[in-house]
Each structure stands twice: as structure tokens, then as C-alpha cells.
Short mmCIF file of N, CA and C in Angstrom, two decimals:
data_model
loop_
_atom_site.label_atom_id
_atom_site.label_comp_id
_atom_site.label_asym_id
_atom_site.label_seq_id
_atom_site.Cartn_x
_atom_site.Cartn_y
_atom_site.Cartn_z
N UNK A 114 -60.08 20.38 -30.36
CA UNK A 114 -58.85 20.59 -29.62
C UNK A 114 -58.87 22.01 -29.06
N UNK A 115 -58.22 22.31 -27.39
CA UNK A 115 -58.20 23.49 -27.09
C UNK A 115 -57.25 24.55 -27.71
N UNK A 116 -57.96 25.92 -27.79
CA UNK A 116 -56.21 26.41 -28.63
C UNK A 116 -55.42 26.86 -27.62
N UNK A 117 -54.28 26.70 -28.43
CA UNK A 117 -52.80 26.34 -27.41
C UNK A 117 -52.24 25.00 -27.25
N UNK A 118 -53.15 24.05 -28.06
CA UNK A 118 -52.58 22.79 -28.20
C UNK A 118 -52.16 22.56 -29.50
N UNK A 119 -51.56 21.50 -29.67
CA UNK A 119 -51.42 21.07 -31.38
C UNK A 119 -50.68 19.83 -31.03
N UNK A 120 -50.86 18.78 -32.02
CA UNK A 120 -50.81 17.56 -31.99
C UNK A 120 -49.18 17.65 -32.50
N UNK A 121 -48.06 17.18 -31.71
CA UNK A 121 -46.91 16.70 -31.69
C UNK A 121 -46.48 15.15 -31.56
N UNK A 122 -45.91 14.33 -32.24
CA UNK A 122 -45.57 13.19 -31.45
C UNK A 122 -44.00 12.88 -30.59
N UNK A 123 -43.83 14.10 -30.49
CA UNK A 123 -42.98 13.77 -29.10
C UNK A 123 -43.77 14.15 -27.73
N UNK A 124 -44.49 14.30 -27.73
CA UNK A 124 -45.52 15.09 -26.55
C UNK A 124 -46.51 13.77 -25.76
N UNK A 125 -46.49 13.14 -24.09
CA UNK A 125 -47.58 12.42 -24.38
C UNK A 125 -48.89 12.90 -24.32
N UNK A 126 -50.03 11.64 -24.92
CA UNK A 126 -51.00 12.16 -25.39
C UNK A 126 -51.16 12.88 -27.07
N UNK A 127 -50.31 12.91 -27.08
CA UNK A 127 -50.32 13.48 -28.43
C UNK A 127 -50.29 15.35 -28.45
N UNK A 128 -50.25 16.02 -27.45
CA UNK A 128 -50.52 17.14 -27.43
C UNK A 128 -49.33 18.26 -26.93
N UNK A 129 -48.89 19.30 -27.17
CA UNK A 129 -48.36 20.06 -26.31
C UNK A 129 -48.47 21.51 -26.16
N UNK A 130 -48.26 21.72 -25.13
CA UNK A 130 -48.91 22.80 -24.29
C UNK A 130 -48.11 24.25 -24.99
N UNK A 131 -48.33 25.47 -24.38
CA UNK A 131 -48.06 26.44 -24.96
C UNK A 131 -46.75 26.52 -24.35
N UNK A 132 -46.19 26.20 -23.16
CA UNK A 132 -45.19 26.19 -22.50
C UNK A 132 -44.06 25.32 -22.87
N UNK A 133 -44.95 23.97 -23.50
CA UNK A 133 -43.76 22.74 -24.44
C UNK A 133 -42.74 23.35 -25.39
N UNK A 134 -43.95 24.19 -26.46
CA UNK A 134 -43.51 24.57 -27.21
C UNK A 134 -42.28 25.58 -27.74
N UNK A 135 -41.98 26.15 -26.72
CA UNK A 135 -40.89 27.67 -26.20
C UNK A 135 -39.66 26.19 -27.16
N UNK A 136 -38.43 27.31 -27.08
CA UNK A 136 -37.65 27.04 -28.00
C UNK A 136 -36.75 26.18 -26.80
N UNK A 137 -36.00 25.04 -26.61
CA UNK A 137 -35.14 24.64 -25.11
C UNK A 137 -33.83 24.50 -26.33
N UNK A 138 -33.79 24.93 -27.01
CA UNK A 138 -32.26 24.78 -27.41
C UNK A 138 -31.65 23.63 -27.73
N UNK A 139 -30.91 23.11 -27.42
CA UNK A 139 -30.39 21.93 -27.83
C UNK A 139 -30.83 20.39 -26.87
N UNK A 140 -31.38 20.93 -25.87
CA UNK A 140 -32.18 20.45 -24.70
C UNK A 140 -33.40 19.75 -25.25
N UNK A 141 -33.80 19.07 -25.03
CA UNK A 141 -35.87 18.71 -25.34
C UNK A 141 -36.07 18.26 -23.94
N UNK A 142 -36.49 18.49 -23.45
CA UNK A 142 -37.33 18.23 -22.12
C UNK A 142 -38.34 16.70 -21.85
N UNK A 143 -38.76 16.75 -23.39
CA UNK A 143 -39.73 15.61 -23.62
C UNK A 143 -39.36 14.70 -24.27
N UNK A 144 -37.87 14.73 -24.63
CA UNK A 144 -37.05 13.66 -25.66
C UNK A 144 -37.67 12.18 -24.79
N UNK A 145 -37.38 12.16 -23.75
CA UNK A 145 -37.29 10.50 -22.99
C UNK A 145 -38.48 10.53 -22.84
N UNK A 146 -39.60 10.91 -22.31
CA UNK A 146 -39.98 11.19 -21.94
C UNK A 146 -41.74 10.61 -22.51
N UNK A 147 -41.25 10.63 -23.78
CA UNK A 147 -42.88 10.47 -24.90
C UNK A 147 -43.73 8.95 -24.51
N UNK A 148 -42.90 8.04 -23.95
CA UNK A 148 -43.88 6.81 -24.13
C UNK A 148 -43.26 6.00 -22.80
N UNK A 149 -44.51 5.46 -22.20
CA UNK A 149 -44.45 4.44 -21.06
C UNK A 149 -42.90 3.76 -21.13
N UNK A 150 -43.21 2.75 -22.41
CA UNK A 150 -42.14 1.93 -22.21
C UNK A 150 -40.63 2.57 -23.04
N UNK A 151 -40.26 3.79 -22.97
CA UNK A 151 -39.02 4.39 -23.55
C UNK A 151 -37.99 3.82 -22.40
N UNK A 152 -36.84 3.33 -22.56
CA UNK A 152 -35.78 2.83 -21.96
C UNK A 152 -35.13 3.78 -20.88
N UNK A 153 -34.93 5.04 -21.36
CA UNK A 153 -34.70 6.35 -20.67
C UNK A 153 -35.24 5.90 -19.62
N UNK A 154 -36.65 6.39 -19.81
CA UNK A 154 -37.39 6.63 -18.60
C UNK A 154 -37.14 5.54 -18.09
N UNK A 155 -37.58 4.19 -18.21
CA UNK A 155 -37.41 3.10 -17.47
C UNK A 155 -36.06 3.37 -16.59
N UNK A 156 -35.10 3.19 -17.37
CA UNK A 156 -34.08 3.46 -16.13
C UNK A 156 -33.51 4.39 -15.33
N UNK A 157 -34.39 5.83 -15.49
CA UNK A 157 -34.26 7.00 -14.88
C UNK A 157 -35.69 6.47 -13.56
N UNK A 158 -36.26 5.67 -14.29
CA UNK A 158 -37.68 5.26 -12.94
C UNK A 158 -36.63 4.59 -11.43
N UNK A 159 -35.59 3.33 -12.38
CA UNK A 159 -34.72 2.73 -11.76
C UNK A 159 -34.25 2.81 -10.44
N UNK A 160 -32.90 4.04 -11.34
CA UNK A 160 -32.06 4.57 -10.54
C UNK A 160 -32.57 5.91 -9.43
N UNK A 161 -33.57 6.27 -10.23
CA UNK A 161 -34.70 7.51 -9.27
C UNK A 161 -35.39 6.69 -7.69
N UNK A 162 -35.69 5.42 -7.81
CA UNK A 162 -36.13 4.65 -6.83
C UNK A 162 -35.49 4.61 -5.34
N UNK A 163 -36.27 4.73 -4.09
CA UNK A 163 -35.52 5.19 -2.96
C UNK A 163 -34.88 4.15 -2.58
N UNK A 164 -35.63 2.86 -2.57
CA UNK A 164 -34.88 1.75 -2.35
C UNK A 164 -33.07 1.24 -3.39
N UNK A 165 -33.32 1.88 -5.01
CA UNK A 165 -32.13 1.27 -5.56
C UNK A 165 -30.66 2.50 -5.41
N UNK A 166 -31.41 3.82 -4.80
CA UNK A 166 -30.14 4.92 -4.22
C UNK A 166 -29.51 4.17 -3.11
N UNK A 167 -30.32 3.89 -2.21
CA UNK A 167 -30.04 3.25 -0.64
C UNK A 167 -28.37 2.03 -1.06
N UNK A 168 -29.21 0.84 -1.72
CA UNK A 168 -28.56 -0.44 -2.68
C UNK A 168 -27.42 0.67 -2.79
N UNK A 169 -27.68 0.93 -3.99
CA UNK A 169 -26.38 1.88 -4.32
C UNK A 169 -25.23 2.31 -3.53
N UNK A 170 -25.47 3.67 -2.50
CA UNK A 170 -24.94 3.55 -1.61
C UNK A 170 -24.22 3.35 -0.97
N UNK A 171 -24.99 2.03 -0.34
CA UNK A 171 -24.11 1.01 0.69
C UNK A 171 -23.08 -0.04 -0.07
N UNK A 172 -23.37 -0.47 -1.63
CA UNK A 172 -22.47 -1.15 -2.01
C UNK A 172 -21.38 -0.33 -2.41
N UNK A 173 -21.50 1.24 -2.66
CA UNK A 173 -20.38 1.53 -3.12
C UNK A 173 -19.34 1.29 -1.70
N UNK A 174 -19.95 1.33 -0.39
CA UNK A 174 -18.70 1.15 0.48
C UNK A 174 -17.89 -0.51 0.21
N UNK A 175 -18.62 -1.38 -0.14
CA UNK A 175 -17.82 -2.54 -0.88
C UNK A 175 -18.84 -3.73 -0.79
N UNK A 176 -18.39 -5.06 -0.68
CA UNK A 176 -19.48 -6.23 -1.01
C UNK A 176 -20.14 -6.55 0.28
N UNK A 177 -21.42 -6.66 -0.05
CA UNK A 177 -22.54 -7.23 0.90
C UNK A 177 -23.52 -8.27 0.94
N UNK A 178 -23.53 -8.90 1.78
CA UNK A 178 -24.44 -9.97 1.82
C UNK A 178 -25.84 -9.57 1.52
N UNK A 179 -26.80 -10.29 1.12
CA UNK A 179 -27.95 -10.14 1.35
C UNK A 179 -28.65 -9.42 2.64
N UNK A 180 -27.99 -10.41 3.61
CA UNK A 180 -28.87 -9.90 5.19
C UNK A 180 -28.38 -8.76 5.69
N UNK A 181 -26.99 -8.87 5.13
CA UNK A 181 -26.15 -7.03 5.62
C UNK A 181 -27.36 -5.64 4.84
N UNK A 182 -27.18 -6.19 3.60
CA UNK A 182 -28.10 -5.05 3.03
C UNK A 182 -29.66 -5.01 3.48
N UNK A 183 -30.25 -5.80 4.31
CA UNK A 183 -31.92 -6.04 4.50
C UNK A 183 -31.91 -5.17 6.05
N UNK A 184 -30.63 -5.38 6.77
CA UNK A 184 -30.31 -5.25 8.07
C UNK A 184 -29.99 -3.36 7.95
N UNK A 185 -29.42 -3.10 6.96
CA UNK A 185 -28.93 -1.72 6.73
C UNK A 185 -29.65 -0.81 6.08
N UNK A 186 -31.03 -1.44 5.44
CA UNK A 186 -31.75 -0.77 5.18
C UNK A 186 -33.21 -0.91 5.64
N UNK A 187 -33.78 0.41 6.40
CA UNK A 187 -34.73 0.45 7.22
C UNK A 187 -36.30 0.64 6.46
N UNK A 188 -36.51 -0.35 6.68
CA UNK A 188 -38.12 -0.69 6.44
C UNK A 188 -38.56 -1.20 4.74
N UNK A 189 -37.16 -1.80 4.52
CA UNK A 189 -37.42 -2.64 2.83
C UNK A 189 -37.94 -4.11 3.66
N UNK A 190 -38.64 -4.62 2.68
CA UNK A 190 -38.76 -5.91 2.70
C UNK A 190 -37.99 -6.86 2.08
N UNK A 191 -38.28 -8.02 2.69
CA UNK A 191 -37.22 -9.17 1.99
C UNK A 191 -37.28 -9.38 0.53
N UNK A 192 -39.15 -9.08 0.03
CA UNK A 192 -39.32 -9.53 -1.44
C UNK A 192 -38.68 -7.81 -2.23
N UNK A 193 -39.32 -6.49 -1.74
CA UNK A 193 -38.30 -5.35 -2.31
C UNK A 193 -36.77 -5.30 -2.21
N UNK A 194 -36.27 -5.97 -1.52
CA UNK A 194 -34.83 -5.99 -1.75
C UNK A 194 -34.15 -7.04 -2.63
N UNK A 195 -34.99 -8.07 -2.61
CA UNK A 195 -34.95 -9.27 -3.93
C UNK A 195 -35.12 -8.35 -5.16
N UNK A 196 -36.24 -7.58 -5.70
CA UNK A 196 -36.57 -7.10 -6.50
C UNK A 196 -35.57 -6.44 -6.82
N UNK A 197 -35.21 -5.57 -6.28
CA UNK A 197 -34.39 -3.82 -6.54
C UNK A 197 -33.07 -4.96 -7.22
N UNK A 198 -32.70 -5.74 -6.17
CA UNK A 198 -31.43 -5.78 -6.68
C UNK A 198 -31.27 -6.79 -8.09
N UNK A 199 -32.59 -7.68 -7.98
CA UNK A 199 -32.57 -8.72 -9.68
C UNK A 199 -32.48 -7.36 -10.38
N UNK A 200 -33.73 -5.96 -10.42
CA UNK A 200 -33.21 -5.07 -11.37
C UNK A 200 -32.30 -4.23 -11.83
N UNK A 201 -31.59 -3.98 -10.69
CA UNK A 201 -30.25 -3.44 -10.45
C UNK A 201 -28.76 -4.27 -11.09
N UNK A 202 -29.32 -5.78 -11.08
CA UNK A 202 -28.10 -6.45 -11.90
C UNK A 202 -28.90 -6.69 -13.12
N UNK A 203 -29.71 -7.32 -13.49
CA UNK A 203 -30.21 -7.24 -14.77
C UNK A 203 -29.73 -5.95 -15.63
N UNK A 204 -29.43 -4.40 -15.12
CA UNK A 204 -29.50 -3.25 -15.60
C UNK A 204 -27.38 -2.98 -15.85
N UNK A 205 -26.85 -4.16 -15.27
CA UNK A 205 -25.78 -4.28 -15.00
C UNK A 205 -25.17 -2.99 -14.41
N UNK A 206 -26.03 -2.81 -13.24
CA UNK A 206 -25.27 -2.10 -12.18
C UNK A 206 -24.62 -2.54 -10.79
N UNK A 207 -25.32 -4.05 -10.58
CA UNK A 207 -24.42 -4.60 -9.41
C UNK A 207 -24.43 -6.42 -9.88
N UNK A 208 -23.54 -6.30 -9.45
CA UNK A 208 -22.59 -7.50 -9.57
C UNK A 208 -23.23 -8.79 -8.30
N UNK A 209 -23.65 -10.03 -8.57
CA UNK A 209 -23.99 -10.96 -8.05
C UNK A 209 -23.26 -11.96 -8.13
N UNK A 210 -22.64 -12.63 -6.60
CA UNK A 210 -21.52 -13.81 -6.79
C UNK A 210 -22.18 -15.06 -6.08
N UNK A 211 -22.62 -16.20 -6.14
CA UNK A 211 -22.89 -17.27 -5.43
C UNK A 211 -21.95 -17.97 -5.56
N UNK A 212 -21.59 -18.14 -4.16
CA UNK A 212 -20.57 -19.43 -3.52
C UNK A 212 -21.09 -20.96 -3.46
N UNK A 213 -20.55 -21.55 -3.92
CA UNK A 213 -20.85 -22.58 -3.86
C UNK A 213 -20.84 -23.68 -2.25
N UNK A 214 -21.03 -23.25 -1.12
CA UNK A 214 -20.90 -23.40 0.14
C UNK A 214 -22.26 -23.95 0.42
N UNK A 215 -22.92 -24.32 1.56
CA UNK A 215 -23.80 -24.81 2.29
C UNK A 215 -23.89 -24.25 3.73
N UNK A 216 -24.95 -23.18 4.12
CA UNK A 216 -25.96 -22.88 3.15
C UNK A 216 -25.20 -21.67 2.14
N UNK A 217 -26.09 -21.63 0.78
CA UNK A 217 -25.37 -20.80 -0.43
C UNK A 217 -25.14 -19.14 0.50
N UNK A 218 -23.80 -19.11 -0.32
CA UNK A 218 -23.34 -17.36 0.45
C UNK A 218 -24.03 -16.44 -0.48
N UNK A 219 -24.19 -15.46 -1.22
CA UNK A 219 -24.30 -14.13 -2.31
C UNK A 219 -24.17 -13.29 -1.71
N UNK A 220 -23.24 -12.45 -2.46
CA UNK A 220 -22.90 -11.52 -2.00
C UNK A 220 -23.04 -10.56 -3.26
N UNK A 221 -23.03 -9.49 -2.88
CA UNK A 221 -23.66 -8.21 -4.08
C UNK A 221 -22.94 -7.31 -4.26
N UNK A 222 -21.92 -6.93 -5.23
CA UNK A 222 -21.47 -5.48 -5.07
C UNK A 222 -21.25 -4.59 -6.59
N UNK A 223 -21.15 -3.72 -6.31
CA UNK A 223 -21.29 -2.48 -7.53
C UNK A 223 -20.09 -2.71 -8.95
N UNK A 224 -20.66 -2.98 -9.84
CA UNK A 224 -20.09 -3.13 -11.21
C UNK A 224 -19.02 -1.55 -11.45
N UNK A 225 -18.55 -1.84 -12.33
CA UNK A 225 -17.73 -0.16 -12.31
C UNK A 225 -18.56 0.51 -13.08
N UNK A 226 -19.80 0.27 -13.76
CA UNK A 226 -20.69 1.26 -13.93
C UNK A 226 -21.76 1.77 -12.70
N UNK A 227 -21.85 0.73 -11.76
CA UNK A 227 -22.86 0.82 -10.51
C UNK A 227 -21.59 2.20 -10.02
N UNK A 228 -20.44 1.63 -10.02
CA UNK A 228 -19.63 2.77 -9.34
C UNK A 228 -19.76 4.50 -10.01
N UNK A 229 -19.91 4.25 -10.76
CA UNK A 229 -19.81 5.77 -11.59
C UNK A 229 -21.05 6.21 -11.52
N UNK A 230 -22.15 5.69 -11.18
CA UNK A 230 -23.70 6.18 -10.97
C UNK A 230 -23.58 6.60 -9.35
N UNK A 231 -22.85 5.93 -8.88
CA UNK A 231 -22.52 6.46 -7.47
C UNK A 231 -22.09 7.82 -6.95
N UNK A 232 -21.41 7.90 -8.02
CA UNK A 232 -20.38 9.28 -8.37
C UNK A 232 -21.64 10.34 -8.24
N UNK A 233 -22.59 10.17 -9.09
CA UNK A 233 -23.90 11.39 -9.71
C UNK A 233 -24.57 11.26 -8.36
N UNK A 234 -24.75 9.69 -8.17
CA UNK A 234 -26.03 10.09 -7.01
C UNK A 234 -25.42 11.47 -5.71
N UNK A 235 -24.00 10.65 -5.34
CA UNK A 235 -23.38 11.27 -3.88
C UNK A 235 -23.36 13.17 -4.79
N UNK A 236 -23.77 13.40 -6.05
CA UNK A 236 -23.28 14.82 -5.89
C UNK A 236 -24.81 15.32 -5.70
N UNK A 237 -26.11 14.44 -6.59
CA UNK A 237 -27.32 15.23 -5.76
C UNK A 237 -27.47 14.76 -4.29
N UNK A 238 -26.81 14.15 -3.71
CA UNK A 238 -26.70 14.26 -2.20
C UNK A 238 -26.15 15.67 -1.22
N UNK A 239 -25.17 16.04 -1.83
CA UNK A 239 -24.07 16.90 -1.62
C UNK A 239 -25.53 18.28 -2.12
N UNK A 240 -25.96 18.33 -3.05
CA UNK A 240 -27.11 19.83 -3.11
C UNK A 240 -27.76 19.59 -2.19
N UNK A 241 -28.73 18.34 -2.43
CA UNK A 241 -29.45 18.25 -1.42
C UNK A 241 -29.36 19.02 -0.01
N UNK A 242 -28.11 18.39 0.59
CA UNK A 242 -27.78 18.86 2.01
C UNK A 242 -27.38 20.15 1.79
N UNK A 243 -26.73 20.92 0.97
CA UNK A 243 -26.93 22.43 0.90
C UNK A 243 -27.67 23.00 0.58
N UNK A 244 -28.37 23.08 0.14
CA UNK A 244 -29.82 23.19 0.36
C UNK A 244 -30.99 23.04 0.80
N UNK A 245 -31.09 21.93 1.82
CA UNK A 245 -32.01 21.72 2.61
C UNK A 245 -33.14 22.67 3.84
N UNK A 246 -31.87 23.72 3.96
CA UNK A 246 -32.58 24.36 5.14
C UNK A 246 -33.45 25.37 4.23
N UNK A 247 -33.00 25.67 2.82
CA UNK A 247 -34.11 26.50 2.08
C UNK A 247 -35.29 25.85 1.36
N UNK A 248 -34.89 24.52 1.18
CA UNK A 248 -36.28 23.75 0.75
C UNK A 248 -37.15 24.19 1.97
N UNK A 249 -36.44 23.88 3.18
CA UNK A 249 -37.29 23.70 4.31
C UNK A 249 -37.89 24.96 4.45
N UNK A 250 -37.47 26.23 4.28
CA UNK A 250 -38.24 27.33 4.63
C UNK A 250 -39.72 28.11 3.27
N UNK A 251 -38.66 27.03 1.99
CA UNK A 251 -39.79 27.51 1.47
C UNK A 251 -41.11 27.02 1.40
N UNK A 252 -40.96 25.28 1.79
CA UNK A 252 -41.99 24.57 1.93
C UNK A 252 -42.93 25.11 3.19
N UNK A 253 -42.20 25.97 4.32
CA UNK A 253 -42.86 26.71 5.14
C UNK A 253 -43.83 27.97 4.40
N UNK A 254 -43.39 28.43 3.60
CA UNK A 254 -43.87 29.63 3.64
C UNK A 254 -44.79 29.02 2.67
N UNK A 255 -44.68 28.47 1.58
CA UNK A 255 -46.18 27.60 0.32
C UNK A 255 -47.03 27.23 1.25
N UNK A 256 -46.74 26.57 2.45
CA UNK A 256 -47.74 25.96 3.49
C UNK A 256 -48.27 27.34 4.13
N UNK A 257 -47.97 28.32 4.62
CA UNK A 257 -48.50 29.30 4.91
C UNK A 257 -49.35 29.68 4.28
N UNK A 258 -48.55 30.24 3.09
CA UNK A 258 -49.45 30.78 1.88
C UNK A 258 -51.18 29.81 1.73
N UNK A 259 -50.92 28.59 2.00
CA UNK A 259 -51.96 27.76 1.44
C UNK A 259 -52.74 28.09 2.42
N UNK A 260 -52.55 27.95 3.84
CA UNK A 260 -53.56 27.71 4.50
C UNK A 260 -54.55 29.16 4.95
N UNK A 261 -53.48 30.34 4.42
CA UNK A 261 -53.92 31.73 4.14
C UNK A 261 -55.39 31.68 3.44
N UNK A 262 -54.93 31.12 2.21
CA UNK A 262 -55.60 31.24 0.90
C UNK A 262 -57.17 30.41 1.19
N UNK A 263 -56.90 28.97 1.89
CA UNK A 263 -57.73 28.19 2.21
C UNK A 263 -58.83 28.93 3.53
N UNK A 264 -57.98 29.43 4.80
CA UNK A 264 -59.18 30.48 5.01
C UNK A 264 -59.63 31.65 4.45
N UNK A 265 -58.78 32.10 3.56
CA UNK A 265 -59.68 33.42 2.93
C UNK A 265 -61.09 32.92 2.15
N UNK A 266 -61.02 31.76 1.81
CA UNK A 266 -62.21 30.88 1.02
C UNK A 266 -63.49 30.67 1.78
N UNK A 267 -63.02 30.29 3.37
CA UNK A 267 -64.32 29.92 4.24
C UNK A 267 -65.06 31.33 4.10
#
């Protein structure tokens, strides 16, 4: 083993780094984090997904058809929007109604927990957009920096 490692089992791999180790307080960084199939993560993979923010979203403005949501969102497919949303109600965040009509209606909309995840997403929306123009300049200047660095090499 390299030193600076030591075998932890909250760590994956079994290992953690010299940087793991620092004290986070009441925090763990790596609590969810330790194994493929931990639930956490699974549903932080979920709700992290660009397609199930989008879902999200648009149902919080209220109920939608299938084709409303395929139509409103640009460049999902018919089988990813099947998907997102079986996992999205399976996770009981949106609500699925079939009418009993000809041809069948469904319509999809946000559970009052889908609603309160709505709440979190729209506030990293809200940084996002205040912050954007400095992501943007710093991703300018790392790109500078790189391509500096990359000809100082030739």
C-alpha cells in the first residue's frame, strides 16, 4: 500500500487518501457515497439526471400528458422519457393517472414530495444563473491557462 493510504471501509476501494482523512466535522463527505448500490447515491444519480430536472420542472407548472412532456422537452426520446418518468414514480416523485378512455389518456404530475424537490432544484437554478457569468470567465481563464501550459511543452 502507498503511504498516505490506509484501509477504511467507508472509503471506495477500500482506501483513503490523505485529504479524506482531515477532520469534516459533523459532515462525512463519503457517508453515501461508499458503495455502487447505496440508496443515497442512487437517488442523488436520480434526481442529479438532466432529463428527471427538466420532468421535474415542467410538472411543477401542473399535469401533463405524455406528448406535452416529449414535445417540451428537446432532444429526449420516447423510450428516455418512458424511463425517467417509470423512475421518477417508482421513487414516488410523480404521480401517474390512466383514464380509462379510448385511446388511453396519462397524464403525469408531481406528488407533494416531487413538489418540495422542486423547491431545491429552482434554488440551484437561482445560483446557477448568478453565477454564471463567473463560471464563464473562469472556465476562460483554466482554458487559457491550459493551452499556455500545453505550448510551453511543444
Amino acid at each position: 500500500m502507498e503511504e498516505g493510504t490506509s484501509k477504511s471501509p467507508r472509503h471506495p476501494a477500500g482506501t483513503v487518501t490523505t485529504a479524506s482523512r482531515c477532520d469534516y466535522g459533523d459532515a462525512d463527505p463519503f457517508q453515501w457515497d461508499t458503495r455502487e448500490d447505496c440508496e443515497v447515491r442512487q437517488i442523488l444519480d436520480r434526481i442529479g439526471d438532466k432529463w428527471s430536472l427538466l420532468v421535474i420542472a415542467l410538472l411543477d407548472v401542473g399535469t401533463m400528458r405524455f406528448t406535452e412532456l416529449r414535445r417540451e422537452i428537446d432532444g429526449i426520446s420516447q423510450r428516455m422519457l418512458t424511463v425517467t418518468l417509470r423512475q421518477l414514480e417508482r421513487d414516488g416523485l410523480v404521480k401517474r393517472t390512466v383514464h380509462p378512455v379510448v385511446p388511453p389518456r396519462v397524464e403525469y404530475r408531481l406528488t407533494p414530495m416531487g413538489r418540495t424537490l422542486h423547491t431545491t432544484i429552482n434554488a440551484l437554478v437561482v445560483w446557477t444563473e448568478e453565477h454564471q457569468n463567473q463560471i464563464a470567465a473562469a472556465r476562460e481563464e483554466y482554458d487559457r491557462r491550459a493551452a499556455a501550459e500545453a505550448a510551453e511543452a511543444l
